[in-house]
PDB file of C-alpha atoms in Angstrom:
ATOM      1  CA  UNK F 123      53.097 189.486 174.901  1.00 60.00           C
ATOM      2  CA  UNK F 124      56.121 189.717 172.990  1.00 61.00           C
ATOM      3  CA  UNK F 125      54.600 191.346 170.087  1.00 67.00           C
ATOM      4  CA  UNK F 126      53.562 194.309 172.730  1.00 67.00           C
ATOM      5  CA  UNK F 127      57.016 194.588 174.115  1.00 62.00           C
ATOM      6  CA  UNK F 128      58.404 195.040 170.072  1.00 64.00           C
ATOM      7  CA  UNK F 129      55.896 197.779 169.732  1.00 65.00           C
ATOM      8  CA  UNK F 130      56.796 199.118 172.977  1.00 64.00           C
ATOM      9  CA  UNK F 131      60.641 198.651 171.784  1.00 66.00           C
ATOM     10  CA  UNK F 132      59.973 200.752 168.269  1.00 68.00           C
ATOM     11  CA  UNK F 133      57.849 203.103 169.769  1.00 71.00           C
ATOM     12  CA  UNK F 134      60.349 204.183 172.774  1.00 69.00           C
ATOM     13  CA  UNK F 135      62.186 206.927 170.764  1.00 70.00           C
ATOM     14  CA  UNK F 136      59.190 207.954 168.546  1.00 72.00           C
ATOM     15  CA  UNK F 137      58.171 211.102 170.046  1.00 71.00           C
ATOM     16  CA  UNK F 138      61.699 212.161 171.565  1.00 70.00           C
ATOM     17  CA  UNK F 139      62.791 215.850 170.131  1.00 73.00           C
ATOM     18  CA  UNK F 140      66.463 216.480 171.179  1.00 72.00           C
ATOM     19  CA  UNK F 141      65.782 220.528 171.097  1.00 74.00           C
ATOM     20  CA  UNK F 142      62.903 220.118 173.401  1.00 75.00           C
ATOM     21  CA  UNK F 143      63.731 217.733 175.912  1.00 78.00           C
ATOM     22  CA  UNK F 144      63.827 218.420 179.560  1.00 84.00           C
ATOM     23  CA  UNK F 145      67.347 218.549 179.560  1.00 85.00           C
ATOM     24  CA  UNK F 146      68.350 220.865 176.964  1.00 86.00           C
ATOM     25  CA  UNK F 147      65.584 223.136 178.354  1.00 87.00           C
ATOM     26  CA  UNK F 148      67.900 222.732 181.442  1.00 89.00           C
ATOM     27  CA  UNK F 149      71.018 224.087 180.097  1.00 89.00           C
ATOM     28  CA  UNK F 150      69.188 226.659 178.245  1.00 88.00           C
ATOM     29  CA  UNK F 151      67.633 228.172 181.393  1.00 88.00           C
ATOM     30  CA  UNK F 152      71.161 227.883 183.209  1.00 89.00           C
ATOM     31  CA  UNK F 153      73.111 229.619 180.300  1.00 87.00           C
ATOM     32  CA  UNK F 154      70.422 232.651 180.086  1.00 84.00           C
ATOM     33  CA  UNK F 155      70.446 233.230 183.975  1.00 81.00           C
ATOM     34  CA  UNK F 156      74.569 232.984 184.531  1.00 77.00           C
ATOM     35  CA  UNK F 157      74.528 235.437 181.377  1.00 73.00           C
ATOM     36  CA  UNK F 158      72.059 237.806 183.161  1.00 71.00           C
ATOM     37  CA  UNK F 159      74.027 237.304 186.750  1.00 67.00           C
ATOM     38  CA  UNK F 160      77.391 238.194 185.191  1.00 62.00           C
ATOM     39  CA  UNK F 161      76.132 240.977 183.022  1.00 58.00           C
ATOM     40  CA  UNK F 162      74.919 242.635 186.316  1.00 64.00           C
ATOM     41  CA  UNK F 163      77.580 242.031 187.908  1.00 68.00           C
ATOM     42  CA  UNK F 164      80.137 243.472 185.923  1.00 77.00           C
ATOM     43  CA  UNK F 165      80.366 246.828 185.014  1.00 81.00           C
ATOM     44  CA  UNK F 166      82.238 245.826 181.710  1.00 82.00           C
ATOM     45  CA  UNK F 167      81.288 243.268 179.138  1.00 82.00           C
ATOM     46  CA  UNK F 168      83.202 241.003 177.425  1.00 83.00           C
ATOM     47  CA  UNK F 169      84.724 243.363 175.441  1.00 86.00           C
ATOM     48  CA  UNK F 170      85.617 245.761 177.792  1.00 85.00           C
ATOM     49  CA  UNK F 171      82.508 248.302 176.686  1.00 86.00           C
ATOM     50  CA  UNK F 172      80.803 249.232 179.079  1.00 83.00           C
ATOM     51  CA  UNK F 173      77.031 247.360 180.405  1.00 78.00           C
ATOM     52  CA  UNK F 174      73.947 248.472 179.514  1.00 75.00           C
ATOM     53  CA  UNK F 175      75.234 250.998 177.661  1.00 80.00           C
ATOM     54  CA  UNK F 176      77.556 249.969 175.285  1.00 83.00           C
ATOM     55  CA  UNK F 177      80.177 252.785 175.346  1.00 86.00           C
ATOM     56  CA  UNK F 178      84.174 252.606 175.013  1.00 88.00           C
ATOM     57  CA  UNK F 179      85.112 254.804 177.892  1.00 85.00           C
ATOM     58  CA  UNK F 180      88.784 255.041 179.063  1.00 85.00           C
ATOM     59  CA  UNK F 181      89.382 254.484 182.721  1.00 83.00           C
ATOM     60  CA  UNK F 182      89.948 257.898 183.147  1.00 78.00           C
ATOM     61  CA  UNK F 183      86.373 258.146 182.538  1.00 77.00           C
ATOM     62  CA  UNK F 184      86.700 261.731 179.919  1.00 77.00           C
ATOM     63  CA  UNK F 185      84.237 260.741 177.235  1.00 78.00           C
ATOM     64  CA  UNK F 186      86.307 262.531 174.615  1.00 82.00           C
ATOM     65  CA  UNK F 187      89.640 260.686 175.587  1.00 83.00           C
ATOM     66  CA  UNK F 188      91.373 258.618 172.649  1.00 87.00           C
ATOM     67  CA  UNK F 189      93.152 256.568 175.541  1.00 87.00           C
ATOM     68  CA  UNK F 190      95.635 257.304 177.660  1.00 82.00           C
ATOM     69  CA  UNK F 191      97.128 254.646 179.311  1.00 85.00           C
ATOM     70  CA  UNK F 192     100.010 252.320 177.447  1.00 89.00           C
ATOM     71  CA  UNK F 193      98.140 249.227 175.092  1.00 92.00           C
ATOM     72  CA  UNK F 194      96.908 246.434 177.479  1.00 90.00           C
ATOM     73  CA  UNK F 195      98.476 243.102 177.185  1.00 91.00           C
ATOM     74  CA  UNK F 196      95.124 241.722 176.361  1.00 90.00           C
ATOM     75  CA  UNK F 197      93.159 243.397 174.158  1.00 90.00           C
ATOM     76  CA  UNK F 198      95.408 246.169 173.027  1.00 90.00           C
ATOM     77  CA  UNK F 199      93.440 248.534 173.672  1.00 90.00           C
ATOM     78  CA  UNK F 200      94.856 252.335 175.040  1.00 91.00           C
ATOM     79  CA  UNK F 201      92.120 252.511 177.336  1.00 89.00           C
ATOM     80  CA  UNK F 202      92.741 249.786 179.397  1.00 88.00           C
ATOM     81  CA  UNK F 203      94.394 251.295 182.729  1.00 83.00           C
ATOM     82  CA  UNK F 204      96.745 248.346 184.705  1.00 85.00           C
ATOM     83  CA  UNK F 205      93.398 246.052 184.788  1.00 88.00           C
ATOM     84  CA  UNK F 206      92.389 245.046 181.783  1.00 90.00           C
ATOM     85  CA  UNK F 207      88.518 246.269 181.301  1.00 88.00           C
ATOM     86  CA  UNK F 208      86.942 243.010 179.705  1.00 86.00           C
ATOM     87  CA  UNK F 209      85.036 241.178 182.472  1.00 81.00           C
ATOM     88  CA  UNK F 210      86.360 243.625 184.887  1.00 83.00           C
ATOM     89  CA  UNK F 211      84.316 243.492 188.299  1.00 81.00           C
ATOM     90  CA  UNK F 212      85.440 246.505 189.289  1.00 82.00           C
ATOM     91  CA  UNK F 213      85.598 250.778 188.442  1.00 81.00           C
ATOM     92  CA  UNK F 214      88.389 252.780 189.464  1.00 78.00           C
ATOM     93  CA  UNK F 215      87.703 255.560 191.794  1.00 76.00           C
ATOM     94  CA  UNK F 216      90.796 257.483 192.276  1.00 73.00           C
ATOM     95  CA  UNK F 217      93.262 258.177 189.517  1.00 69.00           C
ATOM     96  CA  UNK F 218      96.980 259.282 190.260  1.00 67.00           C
ATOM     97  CA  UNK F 219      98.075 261.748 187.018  1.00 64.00           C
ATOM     98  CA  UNK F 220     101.133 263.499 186.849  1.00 66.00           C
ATOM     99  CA  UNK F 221      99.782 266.876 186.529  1.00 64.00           C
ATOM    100  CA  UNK F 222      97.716 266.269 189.896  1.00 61.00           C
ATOM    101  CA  UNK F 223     101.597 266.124 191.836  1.00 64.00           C
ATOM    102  CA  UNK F 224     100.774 262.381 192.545  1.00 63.00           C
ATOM    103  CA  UNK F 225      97.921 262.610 194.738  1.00 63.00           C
ATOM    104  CA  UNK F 226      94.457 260.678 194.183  1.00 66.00           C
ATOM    105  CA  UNK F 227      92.020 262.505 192.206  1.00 62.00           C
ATOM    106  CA  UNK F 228      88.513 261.241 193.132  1.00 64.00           C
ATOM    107  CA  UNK F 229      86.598 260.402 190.475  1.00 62.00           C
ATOM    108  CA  UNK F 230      83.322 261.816 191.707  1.00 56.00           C
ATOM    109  CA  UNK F 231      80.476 262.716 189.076  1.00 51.00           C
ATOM    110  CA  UNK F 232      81.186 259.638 186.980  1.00 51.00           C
ATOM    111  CA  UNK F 233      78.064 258.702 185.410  1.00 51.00           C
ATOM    112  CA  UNK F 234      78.942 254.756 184.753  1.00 54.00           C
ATOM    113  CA  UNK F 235      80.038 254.208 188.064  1.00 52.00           C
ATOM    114  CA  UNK F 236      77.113 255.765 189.776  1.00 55.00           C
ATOM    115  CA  UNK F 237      74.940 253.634 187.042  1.00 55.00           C
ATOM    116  CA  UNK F 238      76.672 250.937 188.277  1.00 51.00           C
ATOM    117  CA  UNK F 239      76.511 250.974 191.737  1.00 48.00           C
ATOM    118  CA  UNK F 240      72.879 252.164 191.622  1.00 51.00           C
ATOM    119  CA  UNK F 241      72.122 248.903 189.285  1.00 49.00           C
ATOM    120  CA  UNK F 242      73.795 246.810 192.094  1.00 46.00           C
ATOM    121  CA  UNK F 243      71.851 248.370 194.863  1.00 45.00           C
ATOM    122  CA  UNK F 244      68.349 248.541 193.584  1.00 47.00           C
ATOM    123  CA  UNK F 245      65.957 245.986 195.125  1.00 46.00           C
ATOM    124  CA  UNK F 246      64.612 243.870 192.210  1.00 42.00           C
TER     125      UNK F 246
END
């Protein structure tokens, strides 16, 4: 009997794999589905580029502008507009400019946005 339970003793840890166990499995799944919830939820990655498609638009949404807001706080960058664009959850739809006289210019044929929103209400 007590040689059993010393084989038993030696033997307990034998076949354990730390990168396969149930539990790191666990955390693996977890980590891949928050990344894929807060990539489609966010119009704007970590970086402030946008989703999907990888591009460094200003918030003015011209795809030939160099940036024209003042360098964010946060990352620096000229493209930022007040909010800073990494992790952002949110696009801007109206812009006030000076050469509009102050009143909201609507954003209207902006091709991320209306990726976004379309990504957000497709039925998966």
């Amino acid at each position: 009997m007590a040689d059993r339970l010393l084989d038993d003793t030696r033997n307990f840890l034998e076949n354990f794999n730390p990168n396969t166990s149930e539990r790191e499995n666990r955390k693996l799944t977890r980590m891949i589905y928050q990344q894929s919830v807060r990539n489609r939820s966010r119009p704007y990655d970590e970086k402030g580029l946008v989703n999907g498609s990888g591009e460094d638009l200003c918030d003015c949404r011209r795809p030939d502008c160099p940036g024209c807001f003042f360098p964010c706080k946060k990352c620096s960058s000229d493209k930022c507009g007040p909010v800073c664009r990494a992790n952002r959850k949110f696009v801007y739809k109206y812009l006030l400019t000076p050469t509009s006289g102050n009143t909201p210019v609507d954003i209207d044929e902006d091709p991320v946005r209306d990726r976004y929103y379309r990504r957000l209400t497709r039925k998966e």
